[in-house]
Coordinates of C-alpha atoms in Angstrom, one line a residue:
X7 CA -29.4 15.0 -151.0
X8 CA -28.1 14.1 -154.2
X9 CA -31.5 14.0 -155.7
X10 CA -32.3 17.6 -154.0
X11 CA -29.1 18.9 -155.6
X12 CA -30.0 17.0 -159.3
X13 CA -33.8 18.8 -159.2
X14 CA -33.1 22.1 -157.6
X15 CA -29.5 23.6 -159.2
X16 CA -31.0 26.7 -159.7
X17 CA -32.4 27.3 -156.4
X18 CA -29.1 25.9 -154.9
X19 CA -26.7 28.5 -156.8
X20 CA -29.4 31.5 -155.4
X21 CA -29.2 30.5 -152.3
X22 CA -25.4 30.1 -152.8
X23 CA -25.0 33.3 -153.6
X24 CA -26.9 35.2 -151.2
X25 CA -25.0 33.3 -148.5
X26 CA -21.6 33.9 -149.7
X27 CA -22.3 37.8 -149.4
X28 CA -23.7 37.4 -145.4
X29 CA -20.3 37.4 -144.0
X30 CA -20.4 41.2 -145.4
X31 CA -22.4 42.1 -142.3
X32 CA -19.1 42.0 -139.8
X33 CA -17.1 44.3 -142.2
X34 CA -17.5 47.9 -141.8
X35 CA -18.8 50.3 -144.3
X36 CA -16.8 50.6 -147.4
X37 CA -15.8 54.4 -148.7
X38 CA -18.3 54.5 -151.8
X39 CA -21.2 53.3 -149.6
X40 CA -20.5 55.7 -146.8
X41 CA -20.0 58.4 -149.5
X42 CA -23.6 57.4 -150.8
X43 CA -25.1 57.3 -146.9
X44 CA -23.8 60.9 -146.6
X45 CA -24.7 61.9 -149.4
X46 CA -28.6 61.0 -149.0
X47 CA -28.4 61.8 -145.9
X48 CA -27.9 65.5 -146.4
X49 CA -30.0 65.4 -149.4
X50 CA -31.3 69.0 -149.6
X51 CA -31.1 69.7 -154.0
X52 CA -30.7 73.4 -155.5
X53 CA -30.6 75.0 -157.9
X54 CA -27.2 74.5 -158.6
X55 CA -26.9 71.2 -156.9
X56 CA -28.7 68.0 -157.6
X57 CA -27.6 67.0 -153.8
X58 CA -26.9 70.3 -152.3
X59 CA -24.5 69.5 -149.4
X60 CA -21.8 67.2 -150.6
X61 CA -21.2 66.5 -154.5
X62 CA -21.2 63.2 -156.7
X63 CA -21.4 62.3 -159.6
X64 CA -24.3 59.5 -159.6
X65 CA -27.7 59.4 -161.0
X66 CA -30.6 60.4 -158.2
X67 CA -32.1 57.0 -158.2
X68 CA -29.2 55.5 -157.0
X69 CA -28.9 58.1 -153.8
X70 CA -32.6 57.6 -153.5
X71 CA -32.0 53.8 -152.8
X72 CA -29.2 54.6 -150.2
X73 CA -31.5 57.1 -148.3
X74 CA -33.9 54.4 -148.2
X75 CA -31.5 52.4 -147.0
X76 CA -30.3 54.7 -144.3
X77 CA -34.0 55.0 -143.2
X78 CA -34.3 51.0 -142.7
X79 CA -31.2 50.5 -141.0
X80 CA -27.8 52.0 -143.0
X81 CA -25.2 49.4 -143.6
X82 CA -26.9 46.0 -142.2
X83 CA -29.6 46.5 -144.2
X84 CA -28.0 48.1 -147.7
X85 CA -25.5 44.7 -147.0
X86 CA -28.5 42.5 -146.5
X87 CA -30.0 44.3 -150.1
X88 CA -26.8 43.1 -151.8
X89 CA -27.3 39.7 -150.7
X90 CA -30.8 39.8 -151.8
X91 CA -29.9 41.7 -155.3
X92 CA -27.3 39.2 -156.3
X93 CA -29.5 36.1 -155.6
X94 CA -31.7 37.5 -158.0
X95 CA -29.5 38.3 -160.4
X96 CA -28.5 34.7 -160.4
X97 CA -32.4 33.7 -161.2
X98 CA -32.3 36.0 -164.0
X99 CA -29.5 34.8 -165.4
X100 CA -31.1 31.4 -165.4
X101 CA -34.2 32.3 -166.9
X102 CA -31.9 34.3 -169.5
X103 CA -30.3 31.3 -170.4
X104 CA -33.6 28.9 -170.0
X105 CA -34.9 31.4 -173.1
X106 CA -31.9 31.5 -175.3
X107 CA -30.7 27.9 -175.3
X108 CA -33.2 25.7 -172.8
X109 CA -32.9 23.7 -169.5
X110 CA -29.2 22.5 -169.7
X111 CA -27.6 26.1 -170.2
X112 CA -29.9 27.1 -167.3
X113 CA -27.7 25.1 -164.6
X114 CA -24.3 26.4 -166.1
X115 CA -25.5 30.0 -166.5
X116 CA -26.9 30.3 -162.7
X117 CA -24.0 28.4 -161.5
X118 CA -21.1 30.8 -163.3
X119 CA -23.3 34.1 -162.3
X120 CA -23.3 32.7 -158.7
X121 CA -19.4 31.8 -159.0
X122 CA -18.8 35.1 -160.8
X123 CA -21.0 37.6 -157.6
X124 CA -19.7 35.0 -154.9
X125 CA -15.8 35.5 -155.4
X126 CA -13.7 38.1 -153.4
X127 CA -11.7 38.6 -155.8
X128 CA -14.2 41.1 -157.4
X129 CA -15.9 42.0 -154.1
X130 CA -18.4 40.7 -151.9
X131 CA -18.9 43.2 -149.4
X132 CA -19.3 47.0 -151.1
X133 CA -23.0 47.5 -151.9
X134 CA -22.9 50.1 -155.0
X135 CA -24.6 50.9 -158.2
X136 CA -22.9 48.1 -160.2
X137 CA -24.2 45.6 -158.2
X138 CA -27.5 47.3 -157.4
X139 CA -28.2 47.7 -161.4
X140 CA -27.7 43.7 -162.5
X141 CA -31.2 42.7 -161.7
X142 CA -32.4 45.3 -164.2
X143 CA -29.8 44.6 -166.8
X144 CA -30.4 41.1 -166.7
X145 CA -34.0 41.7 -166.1
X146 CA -34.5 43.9 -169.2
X147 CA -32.6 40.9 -171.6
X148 CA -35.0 38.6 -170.4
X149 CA -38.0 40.8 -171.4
X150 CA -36.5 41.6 -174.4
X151 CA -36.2 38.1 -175.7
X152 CA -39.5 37.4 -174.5
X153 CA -40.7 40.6 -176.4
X154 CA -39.4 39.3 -179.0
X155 CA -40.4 35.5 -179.0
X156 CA -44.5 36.6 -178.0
X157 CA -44.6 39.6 -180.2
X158 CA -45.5 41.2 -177.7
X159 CA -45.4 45.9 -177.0
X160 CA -46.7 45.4 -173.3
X161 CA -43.6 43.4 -172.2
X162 CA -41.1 44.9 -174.8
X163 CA -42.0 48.4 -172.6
X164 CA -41.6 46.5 -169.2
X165 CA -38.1 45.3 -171.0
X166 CA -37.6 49.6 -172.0
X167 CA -38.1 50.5 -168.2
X168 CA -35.9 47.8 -166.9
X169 CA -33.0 49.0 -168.9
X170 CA -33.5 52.7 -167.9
X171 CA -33.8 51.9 -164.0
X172 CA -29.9 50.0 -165.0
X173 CA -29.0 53.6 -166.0
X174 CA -30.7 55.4 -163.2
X175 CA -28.5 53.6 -160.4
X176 CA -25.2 54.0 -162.8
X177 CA -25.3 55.8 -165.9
X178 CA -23.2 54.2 -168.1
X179 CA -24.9 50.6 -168.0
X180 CA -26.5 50.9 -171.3
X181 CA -26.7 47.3 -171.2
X182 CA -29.9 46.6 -171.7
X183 CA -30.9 48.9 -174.2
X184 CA -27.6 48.0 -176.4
X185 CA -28.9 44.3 -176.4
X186 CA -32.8 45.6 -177.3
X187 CA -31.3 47.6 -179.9
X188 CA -29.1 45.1 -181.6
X189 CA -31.3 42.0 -181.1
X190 CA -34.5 44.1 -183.1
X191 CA -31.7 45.4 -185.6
X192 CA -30.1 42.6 -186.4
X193 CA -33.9 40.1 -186.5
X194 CA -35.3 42.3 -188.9
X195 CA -32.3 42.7 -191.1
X196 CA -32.0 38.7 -190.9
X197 CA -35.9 38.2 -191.4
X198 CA -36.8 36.8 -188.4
X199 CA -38.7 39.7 -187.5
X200 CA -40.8 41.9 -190.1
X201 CA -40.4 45.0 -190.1
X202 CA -43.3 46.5 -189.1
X203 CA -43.4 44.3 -185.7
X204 CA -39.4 45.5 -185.2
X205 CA -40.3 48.6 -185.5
X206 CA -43.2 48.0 -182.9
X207 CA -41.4 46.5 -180.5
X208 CA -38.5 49.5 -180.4
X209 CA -41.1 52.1 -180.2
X210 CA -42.6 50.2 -176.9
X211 CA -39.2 49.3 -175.3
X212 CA -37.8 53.2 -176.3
X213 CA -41.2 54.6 -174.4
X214 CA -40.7 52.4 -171.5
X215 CA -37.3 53.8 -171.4
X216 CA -38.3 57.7 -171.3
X217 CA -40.5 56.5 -167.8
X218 CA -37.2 56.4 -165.9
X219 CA -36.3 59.5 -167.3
X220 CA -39.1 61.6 -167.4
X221 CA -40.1 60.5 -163.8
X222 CA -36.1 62.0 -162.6
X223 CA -36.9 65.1 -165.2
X224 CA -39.8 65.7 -163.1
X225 CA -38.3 65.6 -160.1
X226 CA -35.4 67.8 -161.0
X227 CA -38.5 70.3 -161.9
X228 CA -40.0 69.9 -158.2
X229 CA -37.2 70.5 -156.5
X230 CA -35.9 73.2 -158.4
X231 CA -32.6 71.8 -159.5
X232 CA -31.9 73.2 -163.2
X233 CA -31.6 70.5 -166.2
X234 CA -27.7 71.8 -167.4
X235 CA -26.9 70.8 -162.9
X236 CA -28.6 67.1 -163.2
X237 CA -26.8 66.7 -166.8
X238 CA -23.5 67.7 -165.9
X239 CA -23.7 66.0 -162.5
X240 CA -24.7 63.0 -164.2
X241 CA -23.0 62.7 -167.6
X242 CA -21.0 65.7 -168.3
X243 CA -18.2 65.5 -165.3
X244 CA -17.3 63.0 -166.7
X245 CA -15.6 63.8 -169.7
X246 CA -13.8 66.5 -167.3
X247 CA -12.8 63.8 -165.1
X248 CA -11.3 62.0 -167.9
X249 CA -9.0 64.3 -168.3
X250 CA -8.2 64.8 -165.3
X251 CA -7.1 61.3 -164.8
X252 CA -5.4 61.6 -168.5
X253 CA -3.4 64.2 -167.3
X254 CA -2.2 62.5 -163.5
X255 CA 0.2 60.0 -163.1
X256 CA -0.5 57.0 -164.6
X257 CA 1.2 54.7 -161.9
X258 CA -1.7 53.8 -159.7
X259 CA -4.6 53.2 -162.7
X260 CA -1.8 50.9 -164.3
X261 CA -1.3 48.9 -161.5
X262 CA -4.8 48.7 -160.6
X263 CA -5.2 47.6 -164.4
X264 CA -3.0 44.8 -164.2
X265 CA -4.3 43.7 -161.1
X266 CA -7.8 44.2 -162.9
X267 CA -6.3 41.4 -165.9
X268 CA -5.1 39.2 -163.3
X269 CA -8.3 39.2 -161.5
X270 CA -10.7 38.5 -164.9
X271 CA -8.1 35.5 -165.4
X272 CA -8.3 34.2 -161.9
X273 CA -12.1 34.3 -162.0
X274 CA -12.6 32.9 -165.1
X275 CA -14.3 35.9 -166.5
X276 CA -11.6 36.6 -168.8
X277 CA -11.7 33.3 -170.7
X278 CA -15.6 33.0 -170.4
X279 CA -15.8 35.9 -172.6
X280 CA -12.6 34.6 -174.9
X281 CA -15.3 31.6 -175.5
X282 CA -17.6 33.8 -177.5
X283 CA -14.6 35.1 -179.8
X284 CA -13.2 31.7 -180.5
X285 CA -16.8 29.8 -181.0
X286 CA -18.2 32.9 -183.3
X287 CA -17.8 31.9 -186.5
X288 CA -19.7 28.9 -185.5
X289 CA -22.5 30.6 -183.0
X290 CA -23.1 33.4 -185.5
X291 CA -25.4 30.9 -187.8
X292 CA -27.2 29.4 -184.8
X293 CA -29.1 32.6 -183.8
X294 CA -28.0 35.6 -185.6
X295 CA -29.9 38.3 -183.2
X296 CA -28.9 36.8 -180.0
X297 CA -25.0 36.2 -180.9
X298 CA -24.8 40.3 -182.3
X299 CA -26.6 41.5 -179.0
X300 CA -23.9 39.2 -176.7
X301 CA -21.3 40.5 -179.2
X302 CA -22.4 44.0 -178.7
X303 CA -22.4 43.7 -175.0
X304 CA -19.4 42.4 -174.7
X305 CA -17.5 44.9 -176.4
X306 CA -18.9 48.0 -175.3
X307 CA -18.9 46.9 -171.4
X308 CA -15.4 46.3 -172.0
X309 CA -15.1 49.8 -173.8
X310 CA -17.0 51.2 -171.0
X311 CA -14.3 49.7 -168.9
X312 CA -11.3 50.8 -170.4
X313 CA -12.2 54.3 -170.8
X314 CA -13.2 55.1 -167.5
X315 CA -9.6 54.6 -166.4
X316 CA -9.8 54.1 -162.7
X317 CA -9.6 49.7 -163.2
X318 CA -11.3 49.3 -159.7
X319 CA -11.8 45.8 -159.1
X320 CA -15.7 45.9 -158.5
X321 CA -15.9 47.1 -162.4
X322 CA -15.8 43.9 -163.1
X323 CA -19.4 43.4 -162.4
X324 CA -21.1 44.9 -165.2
X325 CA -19.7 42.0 -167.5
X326 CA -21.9 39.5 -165.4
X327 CA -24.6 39.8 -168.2
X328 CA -22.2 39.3 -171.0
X329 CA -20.6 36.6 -169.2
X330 CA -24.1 34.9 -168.5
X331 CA -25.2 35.2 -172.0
X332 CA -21.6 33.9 -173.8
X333 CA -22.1 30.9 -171.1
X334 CA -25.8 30.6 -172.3
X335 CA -24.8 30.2 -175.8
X336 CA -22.1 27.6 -175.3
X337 CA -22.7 25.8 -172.1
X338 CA -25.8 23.7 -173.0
X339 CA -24.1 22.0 -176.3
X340 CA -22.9 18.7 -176.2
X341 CA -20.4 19.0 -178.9
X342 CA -16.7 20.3 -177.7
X343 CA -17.4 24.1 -177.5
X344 CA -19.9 23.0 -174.6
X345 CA -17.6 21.1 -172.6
X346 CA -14.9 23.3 -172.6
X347 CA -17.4 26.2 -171.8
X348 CA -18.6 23.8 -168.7
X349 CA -15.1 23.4 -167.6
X350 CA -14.4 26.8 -167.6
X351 CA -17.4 27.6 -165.3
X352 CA -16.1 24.4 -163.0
X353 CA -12.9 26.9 -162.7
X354 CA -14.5 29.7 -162.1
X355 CA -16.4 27.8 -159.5
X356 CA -13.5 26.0 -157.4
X357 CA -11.8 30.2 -157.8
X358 CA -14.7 31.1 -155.9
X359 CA -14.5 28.5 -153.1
X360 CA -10.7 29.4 -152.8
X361 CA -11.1 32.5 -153.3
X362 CA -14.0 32.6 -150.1
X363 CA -12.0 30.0 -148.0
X364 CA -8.6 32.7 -148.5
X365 CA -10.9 35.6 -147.7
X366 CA -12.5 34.2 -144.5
X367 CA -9.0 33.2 -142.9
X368 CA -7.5 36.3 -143.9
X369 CA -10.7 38.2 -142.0
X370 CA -10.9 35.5 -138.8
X371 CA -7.6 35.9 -137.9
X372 CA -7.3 39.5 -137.9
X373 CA -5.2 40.4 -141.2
X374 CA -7.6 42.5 -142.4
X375 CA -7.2 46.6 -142.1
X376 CA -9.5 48.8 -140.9
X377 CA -7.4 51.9 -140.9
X378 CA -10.1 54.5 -142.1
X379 CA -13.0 53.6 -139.8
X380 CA -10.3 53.4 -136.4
X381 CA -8.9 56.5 -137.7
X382 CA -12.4 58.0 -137.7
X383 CA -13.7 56.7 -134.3
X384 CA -10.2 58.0 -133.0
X385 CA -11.4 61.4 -134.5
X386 CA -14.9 61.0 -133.0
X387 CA -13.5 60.4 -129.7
X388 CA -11.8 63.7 -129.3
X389 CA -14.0 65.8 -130.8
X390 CA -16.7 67.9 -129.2
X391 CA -20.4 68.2 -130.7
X392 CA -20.5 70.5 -133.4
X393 CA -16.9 69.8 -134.2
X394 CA -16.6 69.1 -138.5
X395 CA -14.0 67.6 -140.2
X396 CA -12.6 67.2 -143.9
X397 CA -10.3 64.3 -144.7
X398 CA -8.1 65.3 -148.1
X399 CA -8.0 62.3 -150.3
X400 CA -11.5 61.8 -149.7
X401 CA -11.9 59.0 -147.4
X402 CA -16.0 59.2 -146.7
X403 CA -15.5 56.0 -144.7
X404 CA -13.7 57.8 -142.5
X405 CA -15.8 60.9 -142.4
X406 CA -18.8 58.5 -141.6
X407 CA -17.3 56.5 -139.1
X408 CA -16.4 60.3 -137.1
X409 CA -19.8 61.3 -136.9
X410 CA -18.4 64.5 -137.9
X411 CA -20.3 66.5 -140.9
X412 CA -17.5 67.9 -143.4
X413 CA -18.2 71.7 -144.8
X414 CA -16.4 70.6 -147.8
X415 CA -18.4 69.2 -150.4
X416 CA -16.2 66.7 -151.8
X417 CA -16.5 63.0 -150.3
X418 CA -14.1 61.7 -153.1
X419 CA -10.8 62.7 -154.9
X420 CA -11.8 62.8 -157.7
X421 CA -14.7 65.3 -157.7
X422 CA -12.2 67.2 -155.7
X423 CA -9.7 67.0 -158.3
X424 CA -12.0 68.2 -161.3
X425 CA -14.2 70.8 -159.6
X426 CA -11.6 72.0 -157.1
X427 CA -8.2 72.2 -159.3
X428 CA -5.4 73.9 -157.4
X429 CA -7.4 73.5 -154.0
X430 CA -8.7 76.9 -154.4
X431 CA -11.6 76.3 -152.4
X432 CA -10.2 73.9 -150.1
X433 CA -7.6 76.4 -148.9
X434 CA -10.2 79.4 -148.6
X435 CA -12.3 77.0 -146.6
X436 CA -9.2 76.1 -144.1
X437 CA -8.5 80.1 -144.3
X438 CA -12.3 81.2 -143.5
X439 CA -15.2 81.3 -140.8
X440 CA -16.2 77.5 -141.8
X441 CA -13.4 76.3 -141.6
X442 CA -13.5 72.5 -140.0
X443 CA -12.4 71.6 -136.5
X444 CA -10.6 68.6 -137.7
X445 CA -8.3 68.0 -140.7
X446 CA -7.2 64.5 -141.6
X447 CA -4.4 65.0 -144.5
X448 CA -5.0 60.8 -145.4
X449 CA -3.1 61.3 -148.6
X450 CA -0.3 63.9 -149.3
X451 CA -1.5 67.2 -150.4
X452 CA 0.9 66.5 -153.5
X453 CA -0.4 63.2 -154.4
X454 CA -1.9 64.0 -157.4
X455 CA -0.7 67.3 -159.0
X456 CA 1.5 70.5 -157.4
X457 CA -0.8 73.1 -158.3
X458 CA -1.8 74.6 -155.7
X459 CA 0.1 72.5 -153.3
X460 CA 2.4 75.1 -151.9
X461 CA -1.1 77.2 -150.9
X462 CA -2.9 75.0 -149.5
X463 CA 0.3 73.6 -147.0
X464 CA 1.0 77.3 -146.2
X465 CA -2.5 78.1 -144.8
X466 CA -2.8 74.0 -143.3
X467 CA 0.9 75.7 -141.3
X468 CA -0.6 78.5 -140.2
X469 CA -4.7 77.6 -139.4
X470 CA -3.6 74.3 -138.1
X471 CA -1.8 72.4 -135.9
X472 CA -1.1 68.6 -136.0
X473 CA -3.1 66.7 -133.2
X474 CA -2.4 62.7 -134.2
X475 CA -1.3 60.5 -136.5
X476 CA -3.7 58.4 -138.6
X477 CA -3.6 54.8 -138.9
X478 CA -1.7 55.3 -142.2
X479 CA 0.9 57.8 -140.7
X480 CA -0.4 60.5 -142.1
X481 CA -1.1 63.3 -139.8
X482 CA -4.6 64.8 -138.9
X483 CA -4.8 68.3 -137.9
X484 CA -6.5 70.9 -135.1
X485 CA -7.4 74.5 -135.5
X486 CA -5.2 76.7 -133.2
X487 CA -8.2 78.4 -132.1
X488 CA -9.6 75.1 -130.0
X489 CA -8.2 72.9 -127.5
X490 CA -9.1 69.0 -127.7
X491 CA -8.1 66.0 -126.8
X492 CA -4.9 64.2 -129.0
X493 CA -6.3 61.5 -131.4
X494 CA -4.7 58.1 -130.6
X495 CA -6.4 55.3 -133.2
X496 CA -5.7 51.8 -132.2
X497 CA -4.2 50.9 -135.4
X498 CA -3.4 47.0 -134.2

């Protein structure tokens, strides 16, 4: 056994990995995914709309994998593809490390990638973009370094596509296309690569990139959906959105920052990173290209986490590459900077295995919630066919788990708080001919801002009258006009 473990690490930490995420299969859908099933599953683009019935903000790759997935199964399989995606990043990784600093840095990197996607700290269960995008990421870096090693345009526009597909299932990981930027940048102005074969190399990698893009351009095209919809869809609600979240309260994105810091520490992703910063003066002469790109990578994903100011705990996953490359660079060495790199990957390790052992005990005995998804089939249990429901607060696990369809087009809060300010349309809806059977008021209608607020109760009072309670104690709401049954989730 010993001699299996000593000769197959690699295969060991895949294998790891893909069986620490199977437990996901018992837990029901999480509120992104089921936002994402509903989404594709009421695909119908427009003009106006990239996704026609219900809005989000995501790339249409990303909802083209989940419609997929919703063909071949919905939740087991997308579960069973996260599995699958996260054993492979952990190869990657590997061969990532195998190419920048040989065999030895090759065991520590697969083993702190699989530490690093196997602890529930960050998440083991949600199947989203994040996740879905780290084989390309890490798939691009390795082409890129082998680009850059052979010389070679063919692979250098394989590396180019990779790091646009990162972008097509979430469009801020840039990852890939940072490093291939930097590493060129930074070997040509250090002479390790001439110019003219830099300058070869960038042009391949940037036309492999415009495949991605061109290919969703052309879609856009076929279907009819205008460029200005697919840009601001994709990249320019977010700046709105920003604001928005500037201008809320800052209590929950503050607390769900520091749990964020506490989380990086407890994982040791934090202080893998912190090795790159305190080992730089020392890496930087080893291989010039490589440390810049890390460097690079680091500091923007981090950027790129700070400034999108939501500090949701799965955000953590787009700084598996930079984690994988700072343990590349140090982990192999035999000098101190390498064992203290190794012993922070044995933490981040044994956090896993506690942090799996905690996780399992807390789910076998019960302790875990599922108040959305009982509140739902509560829902579903009264209603009637052709009943529709919209949850405020934007629950989508709960709309899923209804079976109801929701005339609403908002599946999150905030979409519904950027494009919907005041709850002007909301409370037309609720006033109107469309307006839903069922109304599930999961967070108050003044969570977020008064504007609006006093509307929107006033024509809940009078359209509406409450039916249940969810499993948060929040109530959910009939129309007057119809008779069903009361809602009664079995919160225990």
């Amino acid at each position: 056994m010993r001699d299996f473990v000593r000769r197959h690490p690699v295969a060991i930490a895949v294998a790891a990995t893909v069986l620490a995420r199977l437990p996901a299969l018992t837990r029901p859908v999480r509120a992104d995914e089921a936002g994402f099933l509903l989404v594709a599953g009421a695909w119908d683009p427009r003009p106006d709309s990239v996704f026609g019935t219900y809005w989000v903000d995501r790339p249409p790759p990303l909802v083209a994998v989940f419609d997929a997935v919703d063909a071949l199964g919905g939740v087991t399989t997308l579960r069973v593809l996260g599995a699958l995606v996260a054993g492979l990043s952990v190869l990657l990784a590997a061969a990532v490390a195998g190419t920048v600093s040989g065999p030895r840095a090759t065991i520590w990197t697969a083993v702190l990638t699989a530490a690093l996607l196997s602890n529930p700290m960050i998440d083991i269960v949600a199947v989203k973009g994040e996740l879905l995008a780290l084989p390309c990421v890490l798939g691009s870096i390795l082409l890129t370094l082998l680009a850059v090693r052979r010389g070679s345009w063919p692979v250098a526009f394989a590396a180019g596509v990779a790091a646009a597909l990162a972008l097509g299932l979430k469009q801020n990981l840039a990852t890939g296309l940072l490093f291939a930027g930097v590493l060129l940048l930074v070997g040509w102005r250090t002479g390790r690569l001439r110019g003219r074969s830099a300058a070869a190399l960038a042009g391949a990698g940037a036309a492999g990139a415009g495949v991605p893009v061109l290919a969703t351009i052309a879609w856009a095209e076929a279907t009819g959906v205008r460029l200005g919809t697919l840009w601001d869809t994709v990249y320019g609600f977010r700046g709105a959105a920003a604001r928005v979240i500037a201008d809320g309260t800052t209590d929950a994105p503050e607390r769900r920052a520091w749990i964020l810091l506490v989380i990086a520490l407890a994982t040791g992703l934090l202080a893998v990173l912190a090795g790159l910063v305190a080992h730089l003066r020392e890496l930087r002469h080893d291989d010039p290209p490589v440390v810049a790109a890390t460097c690079a990578v680091v500091v923007v994903d981090l950027v790129s986490l700070g400034a999108g100011g939501s500090f949701w705990q799965d955000y953590l996953i787009p700084l598996v590459p930079g984690a994988a490359l700072c343990t590349a660079l140090l982990a192999g060495r035999d000098d101190r900077r390498g064992r203290t790199m190794r012993g922070v990957v044995v933490f981040a390790t044994a956090s896993a295995c506690a942090g799996m052992a905690f996780w399992l005990a807390w789910n076998l005995t019960g302790q875990q919630e599922f108040d959305e998804v009982r509140t739902g089939e509560a829902v579903a249990a009264s209603a009637e066919p052709g009943d529709t429901l919209v949850v405020f607060g934007g629950r989508a696990d709960l709309q899923r788990s209804s079976g109801l369809a929701s005339p609403y087009p908002y599946l999150w809060s905030l979409p519904m708080r950027t494009r919907d300010p005041g709850y002007t349309d909301l409370a037309a809806l609720l006033a109107g001919p469309r307006a839903p059977t069922w109304l599930v008021e999961w967070v108050s209608v003044d969570a977020w801002s008064d504007e609006g607020v006093d509307e929107l109760a006033a024509v809940i009072e009078d359209e509406y009258v409450e039916a249940g309670r969810a499993c948060n104690g929040h109530p959910i709401y009939l129309r007057r006009d119809v008779e069903r049954d009361p809602v009664q989730p079995n919160c225990d």
